[in-house]
Amino acid sequence: KCFKKVDSCFQRKFGTSTAATKTDAPNKKYTIDSKDGNKSFYTVQEEKIEQAERSVLISCPAKTNEKKFLNYLSRHGDINKCFFYESYGTYAVVEFSNKESLVSLHEGTAIPSINHEATVPFKSRLLSLRNTGPVDMSNGQSAPQCQPQTTIHINDLIQRLSKENSIDQQISSLTETYQLTEENVCLRFLVCSLLKDIAAAYFPECTIRPFGSSVNGFGKLGCDLDMFLDLDGISGRNLKRPKAGLSLEYQTKRSASERACTQSILSVIGECVDQFGPGCVGVQKILQARCPLVRFAHQPSGFQCDLTANNRVAMKSSELLYLYGGLDRRVRCLVFSVRCWARAHSITSSIPGAWISNFSLTVMVLFFLQRRTIPILPTLDHLKELAGPLDKSVIEGNDCTFVSDVTKIQLQDNTETLEQLLQEFFEFYSTFAFNRMSINIRKGREQNKPEVSPLHIQNPFEPALNVSKNVNGTQLERFVALCRESAWMLQQREFNVPHSGSGTGNNAPWGLAALLMPSVSQVAGVKGRKKRKREPASERIKGLLESLKNREVKS
Ligand code: CTP
Ligand code: MG
């Protein structure tokens, strides 16, 4: 189809090829061989924000003829990119070459008149394609090809992985299956841009930026959309006043604190989103949280959205994670596998609670990779030493400086395979002194715990904060027990070699696929796994081994 090409630069940048694990050249310098060149995180962000501003989101009849659709729209200007997807109906993302096309498009777009109801005449960039005339939009064609925006079910993933020939290939395949697509990233930036149009009613020069897993390289299809209302760019905010003479300044409303100001801005924008934002439903204002936010579902995209403001440190940590994830392809592969494994065993959850979060798990993987005998990742302190004058960043008294020019980073010659790393990850955290030590990626070394929380992971940019303060003792114990069990499983030959039937249709879960199985009794077939009760770990392993041995005998 016209625009289904996935930008290979994204794949290259994040090294998601299924080819066998490459080992890194000795002491290689980091280079990105893609059309992004060595663009910084912010340059890439700015480009995507600008593309989103030239885009519209259109709900289409299921049997839309793509050619006629594009012909019809191109009367407003050249179209750069278009793709379709499904979410309670068929939608198209259309990116024009020039922003001016949107003016023409808006002029030709009507406000609907609906019987017995009234509409808020807010002219957003979320539109519907109507066909009231004699145009045959189906033209004998089936529905347009849709780009997937959600990932496959875990049972299907287990089956897919079981067909691979090595654990390294399983890990690569999992990463490729779960990671965000180029289209999904575009859609995330577009939803931010649509939201910006609402916030711009009050703050015309504001920007809404995605952060967290939507942009840090570790996002899984279907992950939430964390957004940050950035008011820093408002012109005149940091304007220097002349030392002497006349000058003008705006009269402004004052609040008792930065926090109170953020709360009132989010409260008003949240209200607008609720009252005027097409497609935005279930708006909740969670203004008393440590980081105040407005949560809602954006129906046309299917994203669960969290809108925050004044959250620049989180933006910095997204940039740091993005940098770490791009340094070596094994980083993202390992993070995706560990996150998936944790989700499969309910170590993490989509509901907030006393469990370990994906963000904490990611930091734990980064720390583990810094702790290899030959470190795969540099410490944050080292990244700070490499920073240039333009990289200097201090946010609310916290030094968030680190290098943005990745070519300055010298990597070490570690050639461990993904399989070895996964095994070692489980062993590392099976024996980690959680009771005494804190995980610290700034130093790349464990530090004495400054407080009594069961799990202590120092926030990289706010050293006084513990990223995993919410985690209770029971959840940590479950994590450690599961690490032990998984480390043990990977040591057993029965688990870590493909079965003779692999690739021939007899795909008994083995290797990473077996690690994702929540219950032994399903090894023979993944159907009905939800109904089974969890068995004690040792029983689980015994049963799993038995079942694998029987399978070996039979085949
Ligand atoms: N964050 C943080 N400290 C925390 C929790 C979150 O600094 N205790 C920041 C991180 O930059 C994180 C972002 O807020 O990436 C978004 O948080 P969250 O949505 O919980 O994590 P994600 O990394 O987006 O992962 P997920 O896929 O689970 O949404
Ligand atoms: Mg998130």
Coordinates of C-alpha atoms and ligand atoms in Angstrom, one line a residue:
K1 CA 0.0 0.0 0.0
C2 CA 1.0 3.6 -0.6
F3 CA 2.6 4.5 2.7
K4 CA 3.2 1.3 4.6
K5 CA 6.9 1.6 4.4
V6 CA 8.3 1.6 8.0
D7 CA 11.1 4.0 8.3
S8 CA 14.1 1.8 8.4
C9 CA 16.1 4.4 10.2
F10 CA 14.1 3.8 13.4
Q11 CA 14.8 0.1 13.1
R12 CA 18.5 0.6 12.4
K13 CA 18.9 3.1 15.1
F14 CA 17.5 0.7 17.6
G15 CA 19.1 -2.3 16.0
T16 CA 16.1 -4.5 15.9
S17 CA 17.1 -6.9 13.2
T18 CA 16.4 -10.6 13.9
A19 CA 19.9 -11.5 12.7
A20 CA 22.0 -13.3 15.3
T21 CA 23.5 -11.2 18.0
K22 CA 26.5 -9.2 16.7
T23 CA 29.3 -8.8 19.1
D24 CA 30.7 -5.3 19.4
A25 CA 34.0 -4.2 18.0
P26 CA 36.7 -3.5 20.6
N27 CA 36.4 -0.1 22.2
K28 CA 34.2 1.1 19.4
K29 CA 33.0 4.7 19.2
Y30 CA 29.2 5.0 19.2
T31 CA 27.8 5.9 15.8
I32 CA 24.3 6.1 14.6
D33 CA 24.1 5.0 10.9
S34 CA 20.8 6.4 10.0
K35 CA 19.2 9.4 8.4
D36 CA 18.9 10.8 11.9
G37 CA 22.7 11.1 11.8
N38 CA 23.9 12.1 15.3
K39 CA 20.8 14.2 16.0
S40 CA 20.1 14.7 19.6
F41 CA 17.0 13.5 21.4
Y42 CA 15.6 17.1 21.2
T43 CA 16.3 17.5 17.5
V44 CA 14.4 14.3 16.8
Q45 CA 11.6 15.5 19.1
E46 CA 11.3 18.9 17.4
E47 CA 11.1 17.3 14.0
K48 CA 8.3 14.9 15.1
I49 CA 6.4 17.8 16.7
E50 CA 6.7 19.8 13.6
Q51 CA 5.5 16.8 11.4
A52 CA 2.5 16.4 13.8
E53 CA 1.5 20.0 13.4
R54 CA 1.1 19.4 9.7
S55 CA -1.1 16.3 10.3
V56 CA -4.7 15.5 10.7
L57 CA -6.6 12.5 12.1
I58 CA -9.6 11.4 10.1
S59 CA -12.2 8.8 10.9
C60 CA -13.1 7.0 7.7
P61 CA -15.8 4.5 6.6
A62 CA -14.4 1.0 6.8
K63 CA -14.3 0.5 3.0
T64 CA -12.6 3.7 2.1
N65 CA -10.9 3.7 -1.3
E66 CA -7.4 4.9 -0.4
K67 CA -6.7 6.4 -3.8
K68 CA -9.9 8.4 -3.9
F69 CA -9.4 9.5 -0.3
L70 CA -5.9 10.8 -1.0
N71 CA -7.0 12.4 -4.3
Y72 CA -9.7 14.2 -2.5
L73 CA -7.4 15.4 0.3
S74 CA -4.6 16.4 -2.0
R75 CA -6.7 19.3 -3.4
H76 CA -5.5 21.1 -0.2
G77 CA -1.8 20.4 -0.8
D78 CA 0.8 17.7 -1.2
I79 CA 0.6 14.8 1.2
N80 CA 3.8 13.5 2.7
K81 CA 2.6 10.5 4.5
C82 CA -0.6 8.6 5.2
F83 CA -1.5 5.4 7.0
F84 CA -4.6 3.7 8.3
Y85 CA -5.3 1.9 11.5
E86 CA -8.3 0.5 13.5
S87 CA -9.5 1.7 16.9
Y88 CA -13.3 1.5 17.3
G89 CA -13.5 2.2 13.5
T90 CA -11.0 3.0 10.8
Y91 CA -8.8 6.1 11.1
A92 CA -6.3 7.7 8.8
V93 CA -3.3 9.8 9.8
V94 CA -2.5 12.3 7.0
E95 CA 0.6 14.4 7.1
F96 CA 0.7 17.3 4.6
S97 CA 3.9 18.7 3.3
N98 CA 3.0 22.3 4.3
K99 CA 1.1 23.7 7.3
E100 CA -0.8 26.0 4.9
S101 CA -2.7 23.0 3.6
L102 CA -4.4 22.8 7.0
V103 CA -5.9 26.3 6.5
S104 CA -7.4 25.2 3.2
L105 CA -8.6 22.0 4.8
H106 CA -10.3 23.8 7.7
E107 CA -12.0 26.1 5.3
G108 CA -13.6 23.2 3.5
T109 CA -14.6 21.3 6.6
A110 CA -18.1 21.7 8.1
I111 CA -19.3 21.7 11.7
P112 CA -21.9 18.8 11.8
S113 CA -25.5 19.6 12.5
I114 CA -27.1 16.9 14.6
N115 CA -30.8 16.5 15.3
H116 CA -31.8 16.7 19.0
E117 CA -28.3 17.4 20.1
A118 CA -26.0 20.4 20.1
T119 CA -22.3 20.5 19.3
V120 CA -19.4 22.6 20.7
P121 CA -18.1 24.3 17.6
F122 CA -14.4 23.6 18.4
K123 CA -12.5 23.2 15.1
S124 CA -9.9 20.5 15.9
R125 CA -7.8 18.4 13.6
L126 CA -9.8 15.3 14.4
L127 CA -12.2 15.0 11.5
S128 CA -14.7 12.5 9.9
L129 CA -15.0 11.6 6.3
R130 CA -18.6 11.7 5.1
N131 CA -19.9 10.5 1.7
T132 CA -23.3 11.9 0.9
G133 CA -22.9 12.0 -2.8
P134 CA -22.7 9.4 -5.6
V135 CA -19.0 8.8 -5.1
D136 CA -18.3 5.0 -4.9
M137 CA -15.7 4.9 -2.1
S138 CA -15.5 1.2 -1.9
N139 CA -14.9 0.8 -5.7
G140 CA -15.1 -3.0 -5.2
Q141 CA -12.1 -2.7 -2.8
S142 CA -11.8 -4.3 0.6
A143 CA -10.9 -2.1 3.6
P144 CA -7.5 -0.3 3.4
Q145 CA -4.6 -2.1 4.9
C146 CA -4.3 -1.1 8.6
Q147 CA -1.1 -0.7 10.6
P148 CA -1.3 -2.6 13.9
Q149 CA -1.3 -0.3 16.9
T150 CA -1.5 -3.0 19.6
T151 CA 0.7 -6.0 20.2
I152 CA -0.1 -9.7 20.1
H153 CA -1.4 -11.7 23.0
I154 CA 1.2 -13.3 25.3
N155 CA 0.0 -16.8 24.3
D156 CA 0.7 -16.0 20.6
L157 CA 4.1 -14.5 21.6
I158 CA 5.0 -17.7 23.4
Q159 CA 4.2 -19.7 20.3
R160 CA 6.1 -17.3 18.1
L161 CA 9.2 -17.5 20.3
S162 CA 9.0 -21.3 20.5
K163 CA 9.6 -21.4 16.8
E164 CA 13.0 -19.6 17.0
N165 CA 16.3 -21.5 17.0
S166 CA 18.2 -19.8 19.8
I167 CA 17.5 -17.8 23.0
D168 CA 19.2 -14.8 21.3
Q169 CA 16.8 -15.0 18.4
Q170 CA 13.9 -15.3 20.8
I171 CA 15.0 -12.1 22.6
S172 CA 15.4 -10.2 19.3
S173 CA 12.0 -11.5 18.1
L174 CA 10.3 -10.4 21.3
T175 CA 11.8 -6.9 21.0
E176 CA 10.7 -6.6 17.3
T177 CA 7.2 -7.8 18.1
Y178 CA 6.7 -5.5 21.1
Q179 CA 8.5 -2.2 20.2
L180 CA 6.6 0.8 19.0
T181 CA 6.3 1.2 15.2
E182 CA 7.2 4.4 13.3
E183 CA 3.4 4.9 12.7
N184 CA 2.6 4.4 16.3
V185 CA 5.2 7.0 17.3
C186 CA 3.7 9.5 14.7
L187 CA 0.2 8.9 16.2
R188 CA 1.6 9.6 19.7
F189 CA 3.0 13.0 18.6
L190 CA -0.2 13.8 16.7
V191 CA -2.3 13.2 19.8
C192 CA 0.0 15.5 21.8
S193 CA -0.4 18.1 19.0
L194 CA -4.2 17.8 19.1
L195 CA -4.1 18.4 22.8
K196 CA -1.8 21.4 22.3
D197 CA -4.6 23.0 20.1
I198 CA -6.8 22.9 23.2
A199 CA -4.1 24.2 25.6
A200 CA -3.2 26.9 23.1
A201 CA -6.5 28.6 23.7
Y202 CA -4.8 29.9 26.9
F203 CA -1.1 29.5 26.0
P204 CA -0.7 30.0 22.3
E205 CA 3.0 29.4 22.4
C206 CA 2.9 26.2 24.5
T207 CA 4.1 22.8 23.4
I208 CA 2.9 19.4 24.5
R209 CA 5.7 16.8 24.4
P210 CA 5.4 13.1 24.8
F211 CA 7.9 11.6 27.4
G212 CA 8.4 8.3 29.1
S213 CA 8.2 5.1 27.1
S214 CA 6.6 6.8 24.1
V215 CA 9.9 8.3 23.3
N216 CA 12.7 6.7 25.4
G217 CA 13.1 3.7 23.1
F218 CA 11.6 1.2 25.6
G219 CA 7.9 1.6 24.7
K220 CA 5.8 -1.4 24.0
L221 CA 2.8 -1.1 21.6
G222 CA -0.2 -0.2 23.7
C223 CA 1.8 1.6 26.5
D224 CA 0.4 4.8 28.0
L225 CA 1.0 8.2 26.5
D226 CA 2.8 10.5 29.0
M227 CA 2.6 14.1 28.0
F228 CA 4.2 17.2 29.3
L229 CA 2.7 20.7 28.9
D230 CA 5.8 22.8 28.2
L231 CA 5.3 26.5 29.0
D232 CA 9.0 27.3 29.1
G233 CA 9.2 28.3 25.4
I234 CA 6.7 31.1 25.9
S235 CA 8.5 34.1 24.4
G236 CA 9.3 36.9 26.8
R237 CA 9.5 34.5 29.8
N238 CA 13.3 34.6 30.1
L239 CA 13.7 38.0 28.4
K240 CA 16.5 40.0 30.1
R241 CA 15.4 43.4 31.2
P242 CA 17.6 46.3 30.4
K243 CA 19.8 47.3 33.4
A244 CA 18.5 50.9 33.2
G245 CA 15.6 52.6 31.5
L246 CA 12.0 51.7 30.7
S247 CA 10.7 48.2 30.0
L248 CA 7.3 46.5 30.0
E249 CA 6.3 43.3 31.7
Y250 CA 3.0 41.4 31.8
Q251 CA 0.7 41.6 34.8
T252 CA 0.2 38.1 35.9
K253 CA -1.9 36.2 38.5
R254 CA 0.3 34.9 41.3
S255 CA 0.1 31.6 43.1
A256 CA 1.6 30.6 46.4
S257 CA 4.0 28.1 44.8
E258 CA 5.1 26.5 41.5
R259 CA 3.1 23.5 42.5
A260 CA -0.1 25.5 43.1
C261 CA 0.4 27.2 39.7
T262 CA 0.8 23.8 37.9
Q263 CA -2.3 22.6 39.7
S264 CA -4.4 25.5 38.5
I265 CA -3.2 25.3 34.9
L266 CA -3.8 21.6 34.8
S267 CA -7.2 22.0 36.4
V268 CA -8.3 24.5 33.7
I269 CA -6.8 22.6 30.8
G270 CA -8.3 19.4 32.2
E271 CA -11.7 21.0 32.2
C272 CA -11.3 22.1 28.6
V273 CA -10.2 18.6 27.5
D274 CA -13.3 17.2 29.3
Q275 CA -15.7 19.7 27.9
F276 CA -14.4 20.5 24.4
G277 CA -11.8 17.8 23.5
P278 CA -13.4 15.5 20.8
G279 CA -12.6 11.9 21.6
C280 CA -11.3 12.6 25.1
V281 CA -13.3 10.6 27.7
G282 CA -13.0 9.6 31.3
V283 CA -11.1 12.8 32.3
Q284 CA -9.8 12.6 35.9
K285 CA -7.9 15.4 37.5
I286 CA -5.3 13.9 39.9
L287 CA -4.0 17.2 41.2
Q288 CA -2.8 16.1 44.7
A289 CA -0.3 13.6 43.4
R290 CA 3.4 14.3 43.9
C291 CA 3.4 15.1 40.2
P292 CA -0.1 16.6 39.5
L293 CA -1.7 15.2 36.3
V294 CA -4.9 14.9 34.2
R295 CA -5.7 11.4 33.1
F296 CA -8.0 10.5 30.3
A297 CA -8.6 8.1 27.4
H298 CA -8.2 9.3 23.9
Q299 CA -10.6 7.1 22.0
P300 CA -9.6 7.7 18.4
S301 CA -6.0 6.5 19.1
G302 CA -6.9 4.1 21.9
F303 CA -4.2 5.8 24.1
Q304 CA -4.5 6.1 27.9
C305 CA -3.1 9.6 28.4
D306 CA -1.4 11.3 31.4
L307 CA -1.0 15.0 31.0
T308 CA 1.5 16.7 33.4
A309 CA 3.1 20.2 33.5
N310 CA 6.3 21.5 34.8
N311 CA 7.9 18.1 34.7
R312 CA 11.2 18.8 33.1
V313 CA 13.2 16.3 35.1
A314 CA 11.1 13.4 33.7
M315 CA 11.9 14.8 30.2
K316 CA 15.6 14.6 31.1
S317 CA 15.3 11.0 32.3
S318 CA 13.5 10.1 29.0
E319 CA 16.5 11.6 27.1
L320 CA 18.9 9.6 29.3
L321 CA 17.1 6.3 28.7
Y322 CA 16.9 7.0 25.0
L323 CA 20.7 7.6 25.0
Y324 CA 21.4 4.4 26.9
G325 CA 19.0 2.4 24.7
G326 CA 20.8 3.6 21.6
L327 CA 24.3 2.8 22.8
D328 CA 24.2 -1.0 22.3
R329 CA 21.4 -3.1 20.8
R330 CA 21.5 -5.5 23.7
V331 CA 20.2 -2.8 26.1
R332 CA 16.7 -2.5 24.5
C333 CA 16.5 -6.3 23.9
L334 CA 17.2 -7.1 27.5
V335 CA 14.8 -4.4 28.8
F336 CA 12.0 -5.6 26.6
S337 CA 12.5 -9.2 27.7
V338 CA 12.7 -8.4 31.4
R339 CA 9.6 -6.2 31.2
C340 CA 7.7 -8.8 29.3
W341 CA 8.8 -11.6 31.8
A342 CA 7.8 -9.4 34.7
R343 CA 4.4 -8.6 33.2
A344 CA 3.7 -12.3 32.4
H345 CA 4.3 -13.1 36.1
S346 CA 2.3 -10.1 37.4
I347 CA 5.5 -8.6 38.9
T348 CA 4.4 -5.4 37.1
S349 CA 0.8 -4.3 36.6
S350 CA -1.1 -1.7 34.6
I351 CA -2.8 -0.7 37.9
P352 CA -0.7 1.5 40.2
G353 CA 0.1 -0.2 43.5
A354 CA 2.9 -1.7 45.6
W355 CA 4.5 -3.4 42.6
I356 CA 7.7 -2.7 40.7
S357 CA 7.1 -0.3 37.8
N358 CA 8.4 -0.7 34.3
F359 CA 10.6 2.4 34.9
S360 CA 12.2 0.8 38.0
L361 CA 12.8 -2.4 36.0
T362 CA 14.5 -0.5 33.2
V363 CA 16.8 1.3 35.7
M364 CA 17.6 -2.1 37.2
V365 CA 18.6 -3.5 33.8
L366 CA 20.8 -0.4 33.1
F367 CA 22.5 -0.8 36.4
F368 CA 23.1 -4.5 35.8
L369 CA 24.7 -3.7 32.4
Q370 CA 27.0 -1.1 34.2
R371 CA 28.0 -3.9 36.6
R372 CA 29.3 -6.4 34.1
T373 CA 33.0 -7.3 34.5
I374 CA 33.5 -5.4 31.2
P375 CA 30.7 -2.8 31.5
I376 CA 28.3 -2.5 28.6
L377 CA 27.0 0.9 29.7
P378 CA 28.9 3.9 31.2
T379 CA 27.9 5.4 34.5
L380 CA 25.8 8.6 34.5
D381 CA 28.7 10.4 36.2
H382 CA 30.9 9.5 33.2
L383 CA 28.3 10.8 30.8
K384 CA 28.3 14.0 32.9
E385 CA 32.1 14.3 32.5
L386 CA 31.8 14.1 28.8
A387 CA 29.2 16.9 28.6
G388 CA 30.0 20.0 26.7
P389 CA 29.0 23.6 27.8
L390 CA 25.7 23.4 25.9
D391 CA 24.7 20.3 27.7
K392 CA 24.6 22.0 31.1
S393 CA 21.2 21.6 32.7
V394 CA 20.1 22.4 36.2
I395 CA 16.4 21.9 37.0
E396 CA 15.1 23.0 40.3
G397 CA 18.5 22.7 41.8
N398 CA 19.2 19.3 40.4
D399 CA 22.2 18.8 38.1
C400 CA 20.8 17.0 35.1
T401 CA 23.9 17.6 32.9
F402 CA 25.1 14.7 30.6
V403 CA 26.6 14.5 27.2
S404 CA 24.3 14.8 24.2
D405 CA 26.9 14.1 21.5
V406 CA 27.0 10.4 21.6
T407 CA 30.1 10.1 19.4
K408 CA 32.1 11.2 22.4
I409 CA 31.2 8.0 24.2
Q410 CA 33.7 5.2 24.1
L411 CA 32.2 1.8 24.6
Q412 CA 34.1 -1.2 26.0
D413 CA 34.7 -4.5 24.4
N414 CA 32.0 -6.7 26.0
T415 CA 30.9 -9.6 23.7
E416 CA 28.4 -11.4 26.0
T417 CA 25.4 -12.8 24.2
L418 CA 21.8 -11.9 25.0
E419 CA 21.3 -15.4 26.4
Q420 CA 24.3 -15.0 28.8
L421 CA 23.1 -11.6 29.8
L422 CA 19.5 -12.7 30.6
Q423 CA 20.8 -15.6 32.7
E424 CA 23.2 -13.3 34.5
F425 CA 20.5 -10.7 35.1
F426 CA 18.4 -13.2 37.0
E427 CA 21.5 -14.4 38.9
F428 CA 22.6 -10.8 39.7
Y429 CA 19.2 -9.9 41.3
S430 CA 18.8 -13.4 43.0
T431 CA 21.7 -12.5 45.2
F432 CA 21.6 -8.7 45.3
A433 CA 21.8 -7.3 48.9
F434 CA 18.4 -5.4 48.7
N435 CA 18.3 -5.2 52.5
R436 CA 21.4 -3.0 52.7
M437 CA 22.1 -1.6 49.2
S438 CA 20.6 1.0 46.9
I439 CA 20.8 0.8 43.1
N440 CA 22.6 3.8 41.7
I441 CA 23.1 4.3 37.9
R442 CA 24.9 7.6 38.6
K443 CA 27.8 5.9 40.3
G444 CA 27.3 2.5 38.5
R445 CA 27.8 0.9 41.9
E446 CA 25.5 -0.1 44.7
Q447 CA 25.4 2.4 47.6
N448 CA 24.4 2.1 51.2
K449 CA 20.6 2.5 51.5
P450 CA 19.7 6.0 52.8
E451 CA 16.2 4.8 54.0
V452 CA 14.3 1.7 54.9
S453 CA 12.2 1.0 51.8
P454 CA 12.5 -2.6 50.8
L455 CA 13.7 -1.6 47.3
H456 CA 15.8 1.5 46.9
I457 CA 16.6 2.8 43.4
Q458 CA 18.0 6.3 43.4
N459 CA 16.3 8.7 41.0
P460 CA 19.1 9.5 38.6
F461 CA 18.4 13.3 38.6
E462 CA 16.7 13.8 42.0
P463 CA 19.0 11.9 44.3
A464 CA 16.8 12.4 47.3
L465 CA 14.0 10.4 45.7
N466 CA 13.6 6.7 45.5
V467 CA 12.1 5.6 42.2
S468 CA 10.6 2.5 43.8
K469 CA 9.4 3.9 47.1
N470 CA 6.0 2.3 46.4
V471 CA 7.3 -1.3 46.4
N472 CA 6.5 -3.4 49.5
G473 CA 8.5 -6.3 50.9
T474 CA 6.2 -8.9 49.5
Q475 CA 6.5 -7.7 45.9
L476 CA 10.3 -7.5 46.2
E477 CA 10.4 -11.1 47.6
R478 CA 8.2 -12.3 44.6
F479 CA 10.7 -10.6 42.2
V480 CA 13.7 -12.2 43.9
A481 CA 12.0 -15.7 44.0
L482 CA 11.1 -15.4 40.3
C483 CA 14.7 -14.3 39.4
R484 CA 16.0 -17.4 41.3
E485 CA 13.6 -19.7 39.6
S486 CA 14.3 -18.2 36.1
A487 CA 18.1 -18.4 36.6
W488 CA 17.7 -22.0 37.6
M489 CA 15.5 -22.8 34.6
L490 CA 18.0 -21.3 32.2
Q491 CA 20.7 -23.5 33.6
Q492 CA 18.7 -26.7 32.8
R493 CA 19.6 -28.0 29.3
E494 CA 16.0 -29.2 28.8
F495 CA 14.8 -25.6 29.0
N496 CA 17.4 -23.8 26.9
V497 CA 17.7 -25.7 23.7
P498 CA 15.0 -25.8 21.0
H499 CA 13.0 -29.0 20.9
S500 CA 13.5 -31.2 17.9
G501 CA 10.1 -30.1 16.7
S502 CA 11.1 -26.4 16.6
G503 CA 10.3 -24.8 13.3
T504 CA 8.2 -27.8 12.3
G505 CA 5.0 -27.0 14.0
N506 CA 5.7 -28.9 17.2
N507 CA 6.5 -25.8 19.2
A508 CA 6.7 -26.7 22.8
P509 CA 7.7 -23.6 24.8
W510 CA 11.4 -23.5 25.6
G511 CA 14.0 -20.9 26.5
L512 CA 12.5 -17.4 26.9
A513 CA 9.1 -18.8 25.9
A514 CA 9.2 -21.2 28.8
L515 CA 10.2 -18.4 31.1
L516 CA 7.1 -16.5 30.1
M517 CA 4.8 -19.5 31.0
P518 CA 2.9 -18.7 34.2
S519 CA 2.0 -22.3 34.9
V520 CA 3.7 -25.6 34.2
S521 CA 0.5 -27.4 33.2
Q522 CA 0.3 -25.3 30.1
V523 CA 3.6 -26.4 28.6
A524 CA 1.8 -28.9 26.5
G525 CA -0.5 -26.2 25.1
V526 CA -1.0 -22.6 26.1
K527 CA -4.8 -22.7 26.0
G528 CA -6.7 -22.0 29.1
R529 CA -3.7 -20.7 31.1
K530 CA -5.8 -18.0 32.8
K531 CA -8.0 -20.6 34.5
R532 CA -5.2 -22.5 36.2
K533 CA -4.3 -21.8 39.7
R534 CA -0.6 -20.8 40.3
E535 CA 1.3 -23.8 41.8
P536 CA 4.3 -23.4 44.2
A537 CA 7.5 -22.5 42.4
S538 CA 9.2 -25.9 42.9
E539 CA 6.2 -27.8 41.8
R540 CA 5.9 -25.5 38.8
I541 CA 9.5 -26.3 37.8
K542 CA 9.2 -30.0 38.4
G543 CA 6.1 -30.2 36.3
L544 CA 7.7 -28.1 33.5
L545 CA 10.8 -30.3 33.4
E546 CA 8.7 -33.5 33.4
S547 CA 6.6 -32.2 30.5
L548 CA 9.7 -31.2 28.5
K549 CA 11.3 -34.6 29.1
N550 CA 8.2 -36.4 28.0
R551 CA 8.2 -34.3 24.9
E552 CA 11.8 -35.1 24.2
V553 CA 11.1 -38.9 24.5
K554 CA 8.0 -38.7 22.2
S555 CA 9.8 -36.7 19.5
Ligands
CTP1 N1 9.3 8.8 36.3 C1 10.2 9.1 37.3 N2 10.1 8.6 38.5 C2 9.1 7.7 38.8 C3 8.2 7.3 37.8 C4 8.3 7.9 36.6 O1 11.1 9.9 37.0 N3 9.1 7.2 40.1 C5 9.4 9.4 34.9 C6 10.3 8.5 34.0 O2 10.9 9.4 33.1 C7 9.3 7.7 33.3 C8 8.1 8.6 33.1 O3 8.1 9.4 34.3 O4 9.8 7.2 32.0 C9 6.8 8.0 32.8 O5 6.4 7.2 33.9 P1 5.7 5.8 33.6 O6 4.6 6.0 32.6 O7 5.4 5.2 34.9 O8 6.8 4.9 33.0 P2 7.2 4.6 31.5 O9 8.7 4.7 31.4 O10 6.5 5.5 30.6 O11 6.8 3.1 31.3 P3 5.4 2.5 30.9 O12 5.6 1.8 29.6 O13 5.1 1.5 32.0 O14 4.4 3.6 30.9
MG2 MG 4.4 5.7 30.6

